[in-house]
mmCIF file of C-alpha atoms and ligand atoms in Angstrom:
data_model
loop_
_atom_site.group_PDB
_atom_site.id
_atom_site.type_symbol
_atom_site.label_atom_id
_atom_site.label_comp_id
_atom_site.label_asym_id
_atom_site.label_seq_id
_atom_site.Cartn_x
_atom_site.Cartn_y
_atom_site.Cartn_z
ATOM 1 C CA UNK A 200 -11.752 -3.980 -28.109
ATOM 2 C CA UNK A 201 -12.694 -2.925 -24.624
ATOM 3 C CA UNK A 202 -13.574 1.238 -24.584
ATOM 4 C CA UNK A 203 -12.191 2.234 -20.765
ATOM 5 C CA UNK A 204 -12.746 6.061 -21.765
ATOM 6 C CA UNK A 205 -14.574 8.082 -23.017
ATOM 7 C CA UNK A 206 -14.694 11.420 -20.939
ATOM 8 C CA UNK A 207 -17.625 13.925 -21.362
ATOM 9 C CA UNK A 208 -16.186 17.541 -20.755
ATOM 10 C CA UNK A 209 -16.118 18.533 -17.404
ATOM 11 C CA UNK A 210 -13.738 18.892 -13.953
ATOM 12 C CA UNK A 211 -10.742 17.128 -13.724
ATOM 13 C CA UNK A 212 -11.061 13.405 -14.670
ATOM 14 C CA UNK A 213 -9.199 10.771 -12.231
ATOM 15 C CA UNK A 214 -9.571 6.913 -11.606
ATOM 16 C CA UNK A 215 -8.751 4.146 -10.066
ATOM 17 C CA UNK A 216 -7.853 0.588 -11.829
ATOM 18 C CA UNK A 217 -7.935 -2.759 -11.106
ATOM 19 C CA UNK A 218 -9.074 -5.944 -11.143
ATOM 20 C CA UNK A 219 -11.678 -6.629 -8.889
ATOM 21 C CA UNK A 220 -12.031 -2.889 -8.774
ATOM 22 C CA UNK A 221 -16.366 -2.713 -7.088
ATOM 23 C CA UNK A 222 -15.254 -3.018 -4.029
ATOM 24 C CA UNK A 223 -12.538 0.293 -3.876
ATOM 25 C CA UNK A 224 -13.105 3.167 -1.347
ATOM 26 C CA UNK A 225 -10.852 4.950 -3.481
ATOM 27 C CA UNK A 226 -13.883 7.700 -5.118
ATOM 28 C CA UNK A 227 -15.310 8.050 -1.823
ATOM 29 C CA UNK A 228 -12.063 8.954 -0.309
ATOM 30 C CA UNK A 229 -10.896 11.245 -3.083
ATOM 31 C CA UNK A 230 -14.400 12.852 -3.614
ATOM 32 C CA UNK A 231 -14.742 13.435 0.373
ATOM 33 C CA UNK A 232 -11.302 15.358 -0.045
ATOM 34 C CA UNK A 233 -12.275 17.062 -2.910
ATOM 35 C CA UNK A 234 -15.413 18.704 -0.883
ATOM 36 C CA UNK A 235 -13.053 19.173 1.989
ATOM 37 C CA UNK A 236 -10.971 21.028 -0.134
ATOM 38 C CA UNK A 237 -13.218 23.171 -2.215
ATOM 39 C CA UNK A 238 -11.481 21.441 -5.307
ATOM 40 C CA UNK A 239 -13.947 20.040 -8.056
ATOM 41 C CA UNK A 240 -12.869 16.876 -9.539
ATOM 42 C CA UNK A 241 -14.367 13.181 -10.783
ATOM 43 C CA UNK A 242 -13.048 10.174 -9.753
ATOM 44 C CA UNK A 243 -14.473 7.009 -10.990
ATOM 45 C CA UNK A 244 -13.664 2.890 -10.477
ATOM 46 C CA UNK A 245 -12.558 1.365 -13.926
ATOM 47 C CA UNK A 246 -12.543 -2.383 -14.038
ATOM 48 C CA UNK A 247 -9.083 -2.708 -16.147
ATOM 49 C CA UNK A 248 -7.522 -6.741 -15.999
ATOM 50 C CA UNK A 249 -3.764 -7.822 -16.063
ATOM 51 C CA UNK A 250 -1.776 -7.502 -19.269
ATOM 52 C CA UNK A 251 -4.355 -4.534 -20.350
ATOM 53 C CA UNK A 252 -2.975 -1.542 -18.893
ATOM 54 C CA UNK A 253 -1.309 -0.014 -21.665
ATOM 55 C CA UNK A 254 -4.200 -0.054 -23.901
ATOM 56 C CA UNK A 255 -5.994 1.580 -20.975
ATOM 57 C CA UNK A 256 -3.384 3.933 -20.321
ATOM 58 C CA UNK A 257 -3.272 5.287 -23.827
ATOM 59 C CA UNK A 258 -7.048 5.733 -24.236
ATOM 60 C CA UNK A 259 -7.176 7.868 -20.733
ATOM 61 C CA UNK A 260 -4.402 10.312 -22.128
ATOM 62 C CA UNK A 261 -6.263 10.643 -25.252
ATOM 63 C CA UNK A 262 -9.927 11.066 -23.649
ATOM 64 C CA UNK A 263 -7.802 13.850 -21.352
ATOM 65 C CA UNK A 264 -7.761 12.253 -18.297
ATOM 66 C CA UNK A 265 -5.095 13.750 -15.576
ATOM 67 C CA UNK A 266 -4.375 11.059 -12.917
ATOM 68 C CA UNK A 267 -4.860 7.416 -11.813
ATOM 69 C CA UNK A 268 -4.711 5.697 -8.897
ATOM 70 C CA UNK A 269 -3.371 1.534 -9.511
ATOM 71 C CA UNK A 270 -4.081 -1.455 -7.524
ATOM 72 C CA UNK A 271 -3.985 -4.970 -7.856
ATOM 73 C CA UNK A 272 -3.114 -6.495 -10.111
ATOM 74 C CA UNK A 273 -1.623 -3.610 -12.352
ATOM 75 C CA UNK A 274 1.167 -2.193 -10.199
ATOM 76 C CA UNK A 275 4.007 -3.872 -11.554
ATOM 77 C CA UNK A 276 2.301 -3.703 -15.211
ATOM 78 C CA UNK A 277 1.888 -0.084 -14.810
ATOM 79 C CA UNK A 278 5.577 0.578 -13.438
ATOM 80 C CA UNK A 279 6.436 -0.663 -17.003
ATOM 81 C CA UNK A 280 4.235 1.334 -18.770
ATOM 82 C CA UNK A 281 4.491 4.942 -17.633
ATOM 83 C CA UNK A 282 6.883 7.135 -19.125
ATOM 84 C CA UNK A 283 8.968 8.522 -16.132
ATOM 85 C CA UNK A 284 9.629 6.883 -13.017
ATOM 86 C CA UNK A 285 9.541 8.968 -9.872
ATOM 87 C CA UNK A 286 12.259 7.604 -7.351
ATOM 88 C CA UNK A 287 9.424 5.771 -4.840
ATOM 89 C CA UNK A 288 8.272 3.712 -7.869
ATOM 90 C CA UNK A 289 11.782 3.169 -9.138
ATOM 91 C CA UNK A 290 12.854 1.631 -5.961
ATOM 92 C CA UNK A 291 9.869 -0.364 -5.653
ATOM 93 C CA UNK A 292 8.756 -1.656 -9.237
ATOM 94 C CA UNK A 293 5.963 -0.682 -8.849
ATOM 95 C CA UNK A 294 3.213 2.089 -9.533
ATOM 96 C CA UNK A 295 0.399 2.483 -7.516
ATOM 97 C CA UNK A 296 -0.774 6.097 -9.252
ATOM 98 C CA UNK A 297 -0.072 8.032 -12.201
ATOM 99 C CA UNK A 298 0.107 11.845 -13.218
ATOM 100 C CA UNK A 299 -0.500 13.028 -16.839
ATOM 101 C CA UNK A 300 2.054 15.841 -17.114
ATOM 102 C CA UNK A 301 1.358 18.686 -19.187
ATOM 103 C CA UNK A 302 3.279 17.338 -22.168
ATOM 104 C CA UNK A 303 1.475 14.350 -22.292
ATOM 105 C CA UNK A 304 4.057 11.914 -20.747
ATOM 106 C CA UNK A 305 2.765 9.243 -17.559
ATOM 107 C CA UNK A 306 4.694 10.075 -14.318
ATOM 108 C CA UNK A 307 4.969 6.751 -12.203
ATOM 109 C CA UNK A 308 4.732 7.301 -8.545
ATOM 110 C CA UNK A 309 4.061 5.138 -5.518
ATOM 111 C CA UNK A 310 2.747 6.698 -2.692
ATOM 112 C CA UNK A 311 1.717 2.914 -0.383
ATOM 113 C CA UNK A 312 5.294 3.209 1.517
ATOM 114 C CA UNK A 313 4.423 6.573 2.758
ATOM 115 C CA UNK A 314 1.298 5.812 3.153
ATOM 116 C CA UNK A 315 2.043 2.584 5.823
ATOM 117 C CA UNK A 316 4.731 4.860 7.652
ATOM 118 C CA UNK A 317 2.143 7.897 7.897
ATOM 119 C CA UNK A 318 -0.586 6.147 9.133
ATOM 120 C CA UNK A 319 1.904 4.195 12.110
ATOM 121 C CA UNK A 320 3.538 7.113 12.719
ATOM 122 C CA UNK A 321 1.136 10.467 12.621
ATOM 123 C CA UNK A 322 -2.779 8.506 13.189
ATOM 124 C CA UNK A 323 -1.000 5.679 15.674
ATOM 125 C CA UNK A 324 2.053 7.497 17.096
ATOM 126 C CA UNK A 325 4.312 5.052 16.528
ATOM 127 C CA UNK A 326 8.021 6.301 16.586
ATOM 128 C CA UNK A 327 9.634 3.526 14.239
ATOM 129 C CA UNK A 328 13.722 5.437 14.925
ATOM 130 C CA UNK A 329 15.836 2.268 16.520
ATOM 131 C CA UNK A 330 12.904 -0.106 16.671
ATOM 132 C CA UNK A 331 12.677 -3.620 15.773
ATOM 133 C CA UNK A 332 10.407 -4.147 12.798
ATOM 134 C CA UNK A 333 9.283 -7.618 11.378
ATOM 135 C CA UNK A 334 7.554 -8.091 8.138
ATOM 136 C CA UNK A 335 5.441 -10.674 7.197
ATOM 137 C CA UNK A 336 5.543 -12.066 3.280
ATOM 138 C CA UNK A 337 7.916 -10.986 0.130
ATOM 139 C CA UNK A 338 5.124 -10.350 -2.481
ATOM 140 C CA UNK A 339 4.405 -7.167 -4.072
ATOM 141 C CA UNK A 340 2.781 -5.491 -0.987
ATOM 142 C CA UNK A 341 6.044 -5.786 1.433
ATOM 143 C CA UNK A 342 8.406 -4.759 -1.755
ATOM 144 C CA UNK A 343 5.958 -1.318 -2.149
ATOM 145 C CA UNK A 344 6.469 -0.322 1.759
ATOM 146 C CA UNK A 345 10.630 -1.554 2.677
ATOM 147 C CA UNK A 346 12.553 1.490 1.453
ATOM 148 C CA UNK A 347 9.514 3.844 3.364
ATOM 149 C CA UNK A 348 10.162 1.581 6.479
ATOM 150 C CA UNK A 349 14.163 1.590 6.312
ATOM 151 C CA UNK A 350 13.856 5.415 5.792
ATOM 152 C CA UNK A 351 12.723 6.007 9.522
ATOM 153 C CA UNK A 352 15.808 4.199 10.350
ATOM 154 C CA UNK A 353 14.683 0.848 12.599
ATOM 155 C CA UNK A 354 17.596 -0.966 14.427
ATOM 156 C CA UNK A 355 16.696 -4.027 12.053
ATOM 157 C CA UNK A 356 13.398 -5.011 9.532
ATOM 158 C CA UNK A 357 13.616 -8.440 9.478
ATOM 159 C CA UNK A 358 11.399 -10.303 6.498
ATOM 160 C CA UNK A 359 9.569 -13.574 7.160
ATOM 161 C CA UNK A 360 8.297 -15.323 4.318
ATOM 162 C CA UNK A 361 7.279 -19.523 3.291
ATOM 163 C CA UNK A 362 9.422 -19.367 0.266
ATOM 164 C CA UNK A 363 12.515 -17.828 1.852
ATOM 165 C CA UNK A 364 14.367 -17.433 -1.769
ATOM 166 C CA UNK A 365 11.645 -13.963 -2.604
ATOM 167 C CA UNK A 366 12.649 -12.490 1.387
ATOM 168 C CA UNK A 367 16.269 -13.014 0.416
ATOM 169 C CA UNK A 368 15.771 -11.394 -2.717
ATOM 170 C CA UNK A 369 14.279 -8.568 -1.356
ATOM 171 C CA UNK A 370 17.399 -8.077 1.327
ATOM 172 C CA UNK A 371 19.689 -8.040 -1.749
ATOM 173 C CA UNK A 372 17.811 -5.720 -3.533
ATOM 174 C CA UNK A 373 17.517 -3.311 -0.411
ATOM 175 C CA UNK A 374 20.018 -3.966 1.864
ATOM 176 C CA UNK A 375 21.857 -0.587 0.986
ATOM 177 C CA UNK A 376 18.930 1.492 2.365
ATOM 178 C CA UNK A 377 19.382 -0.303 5.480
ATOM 179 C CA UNK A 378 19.616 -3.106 8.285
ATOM 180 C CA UNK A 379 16.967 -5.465 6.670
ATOM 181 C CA UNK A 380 17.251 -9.400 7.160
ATOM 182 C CA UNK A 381 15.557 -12.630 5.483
ATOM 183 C CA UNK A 382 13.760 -15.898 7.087
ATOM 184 C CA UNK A 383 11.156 -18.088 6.917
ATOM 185 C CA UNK A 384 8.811 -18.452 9.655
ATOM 186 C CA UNK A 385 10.249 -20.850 11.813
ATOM 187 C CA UNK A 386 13.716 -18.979 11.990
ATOM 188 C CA UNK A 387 12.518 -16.127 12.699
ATOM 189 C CA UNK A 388 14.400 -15.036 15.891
ATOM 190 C CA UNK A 389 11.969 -15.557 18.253
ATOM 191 C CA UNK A 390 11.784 -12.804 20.890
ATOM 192 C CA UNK A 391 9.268 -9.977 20.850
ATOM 193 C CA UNK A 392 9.605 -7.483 18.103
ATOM 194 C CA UNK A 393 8.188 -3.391 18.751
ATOM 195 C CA UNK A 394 6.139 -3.557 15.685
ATOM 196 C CA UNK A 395 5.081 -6.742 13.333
ATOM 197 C CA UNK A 396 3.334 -6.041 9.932
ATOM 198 C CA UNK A 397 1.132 -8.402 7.813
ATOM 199 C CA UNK A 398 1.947 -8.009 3.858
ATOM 200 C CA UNK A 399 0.515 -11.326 3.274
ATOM 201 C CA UNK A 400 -2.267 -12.088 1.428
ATOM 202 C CA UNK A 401 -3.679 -14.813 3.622
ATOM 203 C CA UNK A 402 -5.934 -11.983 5.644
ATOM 204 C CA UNK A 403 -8.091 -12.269 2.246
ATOM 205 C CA UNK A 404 -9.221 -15.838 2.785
ATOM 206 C CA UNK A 405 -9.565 -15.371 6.715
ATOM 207 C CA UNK A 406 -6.120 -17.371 7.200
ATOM 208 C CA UNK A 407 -3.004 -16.305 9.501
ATOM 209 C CA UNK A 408 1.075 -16.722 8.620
ATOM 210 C CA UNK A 409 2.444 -19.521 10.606
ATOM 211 C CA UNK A 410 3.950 -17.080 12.722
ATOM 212 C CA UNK A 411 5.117 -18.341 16.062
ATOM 213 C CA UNK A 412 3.255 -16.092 19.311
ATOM 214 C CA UNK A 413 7.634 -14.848 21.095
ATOM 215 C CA UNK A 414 7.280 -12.995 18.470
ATOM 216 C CA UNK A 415 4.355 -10.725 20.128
ATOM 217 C CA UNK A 416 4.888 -9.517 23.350
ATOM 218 C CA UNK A 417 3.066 -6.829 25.610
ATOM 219 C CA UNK A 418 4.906 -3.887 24.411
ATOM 220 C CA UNK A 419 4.334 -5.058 20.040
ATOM 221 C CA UNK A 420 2.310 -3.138 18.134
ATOM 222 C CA UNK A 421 0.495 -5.280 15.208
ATOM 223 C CA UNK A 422 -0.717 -4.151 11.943
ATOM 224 C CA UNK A 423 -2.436 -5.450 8.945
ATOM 225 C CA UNK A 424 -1.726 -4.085 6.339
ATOM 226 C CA UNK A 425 -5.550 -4.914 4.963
ATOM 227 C CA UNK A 426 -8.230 -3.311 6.407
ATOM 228 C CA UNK A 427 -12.262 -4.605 7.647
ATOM 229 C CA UNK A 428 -15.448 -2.517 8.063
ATOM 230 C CA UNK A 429 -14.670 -2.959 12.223
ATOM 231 C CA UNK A 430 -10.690 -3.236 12.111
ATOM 232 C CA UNK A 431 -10.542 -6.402 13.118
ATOM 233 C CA UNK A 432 -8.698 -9.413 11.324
ATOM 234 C CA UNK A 433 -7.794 -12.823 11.378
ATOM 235 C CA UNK A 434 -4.293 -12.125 12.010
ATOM 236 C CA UNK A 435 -5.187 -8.889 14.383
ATOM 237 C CA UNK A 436 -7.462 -11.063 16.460
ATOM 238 C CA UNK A 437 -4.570 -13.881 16.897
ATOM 239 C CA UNK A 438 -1.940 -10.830 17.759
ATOM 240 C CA UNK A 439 -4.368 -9.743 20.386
ATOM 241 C CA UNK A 440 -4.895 -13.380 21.665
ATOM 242 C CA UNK A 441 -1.059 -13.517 22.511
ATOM 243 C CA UNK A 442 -1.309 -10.267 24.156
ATOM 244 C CA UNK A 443 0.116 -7.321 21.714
ATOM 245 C CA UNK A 444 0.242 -3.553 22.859
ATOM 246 C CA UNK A 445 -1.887 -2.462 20.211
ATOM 247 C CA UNK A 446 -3.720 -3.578 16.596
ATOM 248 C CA UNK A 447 -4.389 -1.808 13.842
ATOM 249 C CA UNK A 448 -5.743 -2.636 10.202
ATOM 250 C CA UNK A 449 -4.762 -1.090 7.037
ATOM 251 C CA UNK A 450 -7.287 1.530 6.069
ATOM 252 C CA UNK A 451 -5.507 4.640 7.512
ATOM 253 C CA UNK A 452 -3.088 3.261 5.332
ATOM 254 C CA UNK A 453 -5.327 3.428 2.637
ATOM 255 C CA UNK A 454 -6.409 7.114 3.031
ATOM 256 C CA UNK A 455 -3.054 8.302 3.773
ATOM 257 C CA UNK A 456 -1.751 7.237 0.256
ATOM 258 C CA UNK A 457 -4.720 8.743 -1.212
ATOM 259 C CA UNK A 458 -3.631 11.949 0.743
ATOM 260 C CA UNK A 459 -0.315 12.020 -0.977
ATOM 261 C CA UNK A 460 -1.924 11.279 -4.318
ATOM 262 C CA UNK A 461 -4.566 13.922 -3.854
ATOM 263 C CA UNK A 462 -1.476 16.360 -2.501
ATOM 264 C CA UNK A 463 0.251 15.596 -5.560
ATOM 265 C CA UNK A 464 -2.737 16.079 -8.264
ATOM 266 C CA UNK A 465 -4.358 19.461 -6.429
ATOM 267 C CA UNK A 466 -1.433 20.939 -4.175
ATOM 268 C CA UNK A 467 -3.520 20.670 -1.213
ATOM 269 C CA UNK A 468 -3.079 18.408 1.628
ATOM 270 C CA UNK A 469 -6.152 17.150 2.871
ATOM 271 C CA UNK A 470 -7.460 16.455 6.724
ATOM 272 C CA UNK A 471 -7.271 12.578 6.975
ATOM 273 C CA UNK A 472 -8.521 12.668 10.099
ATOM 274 C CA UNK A 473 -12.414 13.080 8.978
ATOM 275 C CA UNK A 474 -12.597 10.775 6.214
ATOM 276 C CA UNK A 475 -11.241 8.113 8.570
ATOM 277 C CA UNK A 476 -13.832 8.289 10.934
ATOM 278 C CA UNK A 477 -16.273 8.615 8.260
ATOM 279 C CA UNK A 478 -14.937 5.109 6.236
ATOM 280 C CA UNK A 479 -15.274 3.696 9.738
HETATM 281 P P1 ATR B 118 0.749 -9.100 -2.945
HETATM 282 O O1 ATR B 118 0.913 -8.307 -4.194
HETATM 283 O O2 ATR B 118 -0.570 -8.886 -2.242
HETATM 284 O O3 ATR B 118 1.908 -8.980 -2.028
HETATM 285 P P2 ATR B 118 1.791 -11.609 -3.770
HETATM 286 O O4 ATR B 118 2.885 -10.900 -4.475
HETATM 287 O O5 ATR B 118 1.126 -12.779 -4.417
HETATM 288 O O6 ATR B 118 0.617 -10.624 -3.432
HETATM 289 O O7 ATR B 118 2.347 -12.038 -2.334
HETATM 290 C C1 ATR B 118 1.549 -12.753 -1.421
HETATM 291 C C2 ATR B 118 2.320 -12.945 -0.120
HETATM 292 O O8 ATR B 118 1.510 -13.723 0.785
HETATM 293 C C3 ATR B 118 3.616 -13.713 -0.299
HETATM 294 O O9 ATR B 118 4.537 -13.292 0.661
HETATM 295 C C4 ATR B 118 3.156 -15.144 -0.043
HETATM 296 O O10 ATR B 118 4.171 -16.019 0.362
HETATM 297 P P3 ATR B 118 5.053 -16.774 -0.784
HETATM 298 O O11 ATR B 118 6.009 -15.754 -1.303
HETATM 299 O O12 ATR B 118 5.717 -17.891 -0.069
HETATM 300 O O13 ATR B 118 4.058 -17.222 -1.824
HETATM 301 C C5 ATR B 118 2.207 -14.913 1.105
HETATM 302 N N1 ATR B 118 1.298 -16.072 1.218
HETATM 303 C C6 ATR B 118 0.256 -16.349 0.420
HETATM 304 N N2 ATR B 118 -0.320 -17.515 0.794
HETATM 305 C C7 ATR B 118 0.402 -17.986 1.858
HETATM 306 C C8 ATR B 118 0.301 -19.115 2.714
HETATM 307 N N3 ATR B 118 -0.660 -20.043 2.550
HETATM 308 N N4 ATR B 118 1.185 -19.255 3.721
HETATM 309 C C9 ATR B 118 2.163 -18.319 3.915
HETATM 310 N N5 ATR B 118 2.315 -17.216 3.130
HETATM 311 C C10 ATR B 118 1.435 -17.040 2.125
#
């Protein structure tokens, strides 16, 4: 049986899992606020598959470890796992960090919905109050960010999505938090919407949604929600083509829920700003 942990004495232990897991800017990010902060900590990538997290979980409690951070694929896996389920993780399903509390039990938490609406609203200055938001795909990645979107009160989210049935689903699970609305990509009412977010995962194999281009109009913002060494994406580049406002990829996104995380572990919250500019 894999060993995940075995923690020499020393600061404050915290990781991030996943499968593949090289490639996260999560310890740089967490580190870089850690010197920011004055707060001395370790923060390592563990390479942890699907179906293992339990076994994971329970040998980073034991070894004495105090928080994770949870990407894919373990965020649903890791919902199920943990103990107690903070309301942003409840609604969602999902888990994308963990707290050891001082009694031992696994706090659940998902910080990516706050994360998405921090980085449009405070780094972009997007004011999302009576807009028109349309989100692209029904997978795990739009689930974790609708109730932070619907909580800034748009005039509609509308969901597009190729297999309608998992958009529908998600309006029935959500549609008390607010106006949200299901299609697939050729119903999607086609006039220009204020802001129009990729949740796909087609960015990851250099492909675009078949989205049609009314959709994008001179005053539409565009983001995505995964990010590129230069910002720039498949599905950025084809927004910009038809002539949106303004483009943006997902790694504010990425710091900003590693703000809240950090926030929640240390009680500090850092200076995004910096780190940023320095993953840039
Ligand atoms: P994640 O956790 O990253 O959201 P996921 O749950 O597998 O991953 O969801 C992937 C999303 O990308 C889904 O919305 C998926 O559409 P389907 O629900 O119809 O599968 C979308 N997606 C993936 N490949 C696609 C493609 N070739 N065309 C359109 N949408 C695609």
């Amino acid at each position: 049986m894999a060993n995940w942990f075995e923690i020499p004495p020393g600061d404050p232990y915290f990781c991030v899992v996943g499968s593949p897991i090289a490639h996260s800017k999560s310890p740089d990010i967490h580190l870089a606020f850690g010197r920011q902060c004055g707060i001395a900590l370790r923060y390592e990538r563990i390479e942890v598959h699907a179906r293992c997290f339990a076994r994971a979980l329970a040998e980073f409690v034991d070894a004495g470890g105090r928080g994770m951070s949870i990407t894919v694929p373990l965020k649903e896996e890791a919902f199920r796992a943990l103990s107690i389920h903070q309301p942003r993780a409840a609604l969602t399903g999902a888990a994308n960090m963990m707290t050891v509390a001082a009694d031992g039990s696994t706090v659940a938490d998902n910080a990516d919905g706050t994360g998405l609406v921090r980085d449009l609203t405070d780094n972009h200055g997007l004011y999302l109050k009576g807009r028109r938001l349309l989100l692209l795909g029904a997978g795990g990645a739009a689930r974790g960010v609708i109730p932070a979107l619907l909580e800034e009160q748009p005039s509609e989210l509308f969901i597009a999505n190729r297999t309608l049935r998992k958009a529908t689903d998600l309006v029935a699970q959500f549609h008390t938090l607010g106006p949200i609305g299901a299609f697939d990509y050729v119903d999607v009412p086609s006039r220009p919407y204020d802001l129009v977010i990729n949740a796909t995962s087609l960015s990851l194999s250099g492909e675009i949604p078949p989205l049609s281009a009314d959709t994008i109009g001179s005053e539409t913002c565009c983001y995505d929600m995964m990010y590129t060494a230069d910002g720039h994406t498949r599905f950025l580049d084809w927004c910009r083509d038809n002539g949106a406002a303004a483009c943006y990829d997902g790694l504010g996104m990425l710091v900003e829920q590693a703000a809240n995380s950090f926030s929640i572990w240390h009680g500090v919250a850092p200076d995004t700003a910096p780190v940023i500019a320095a993953l840039r």
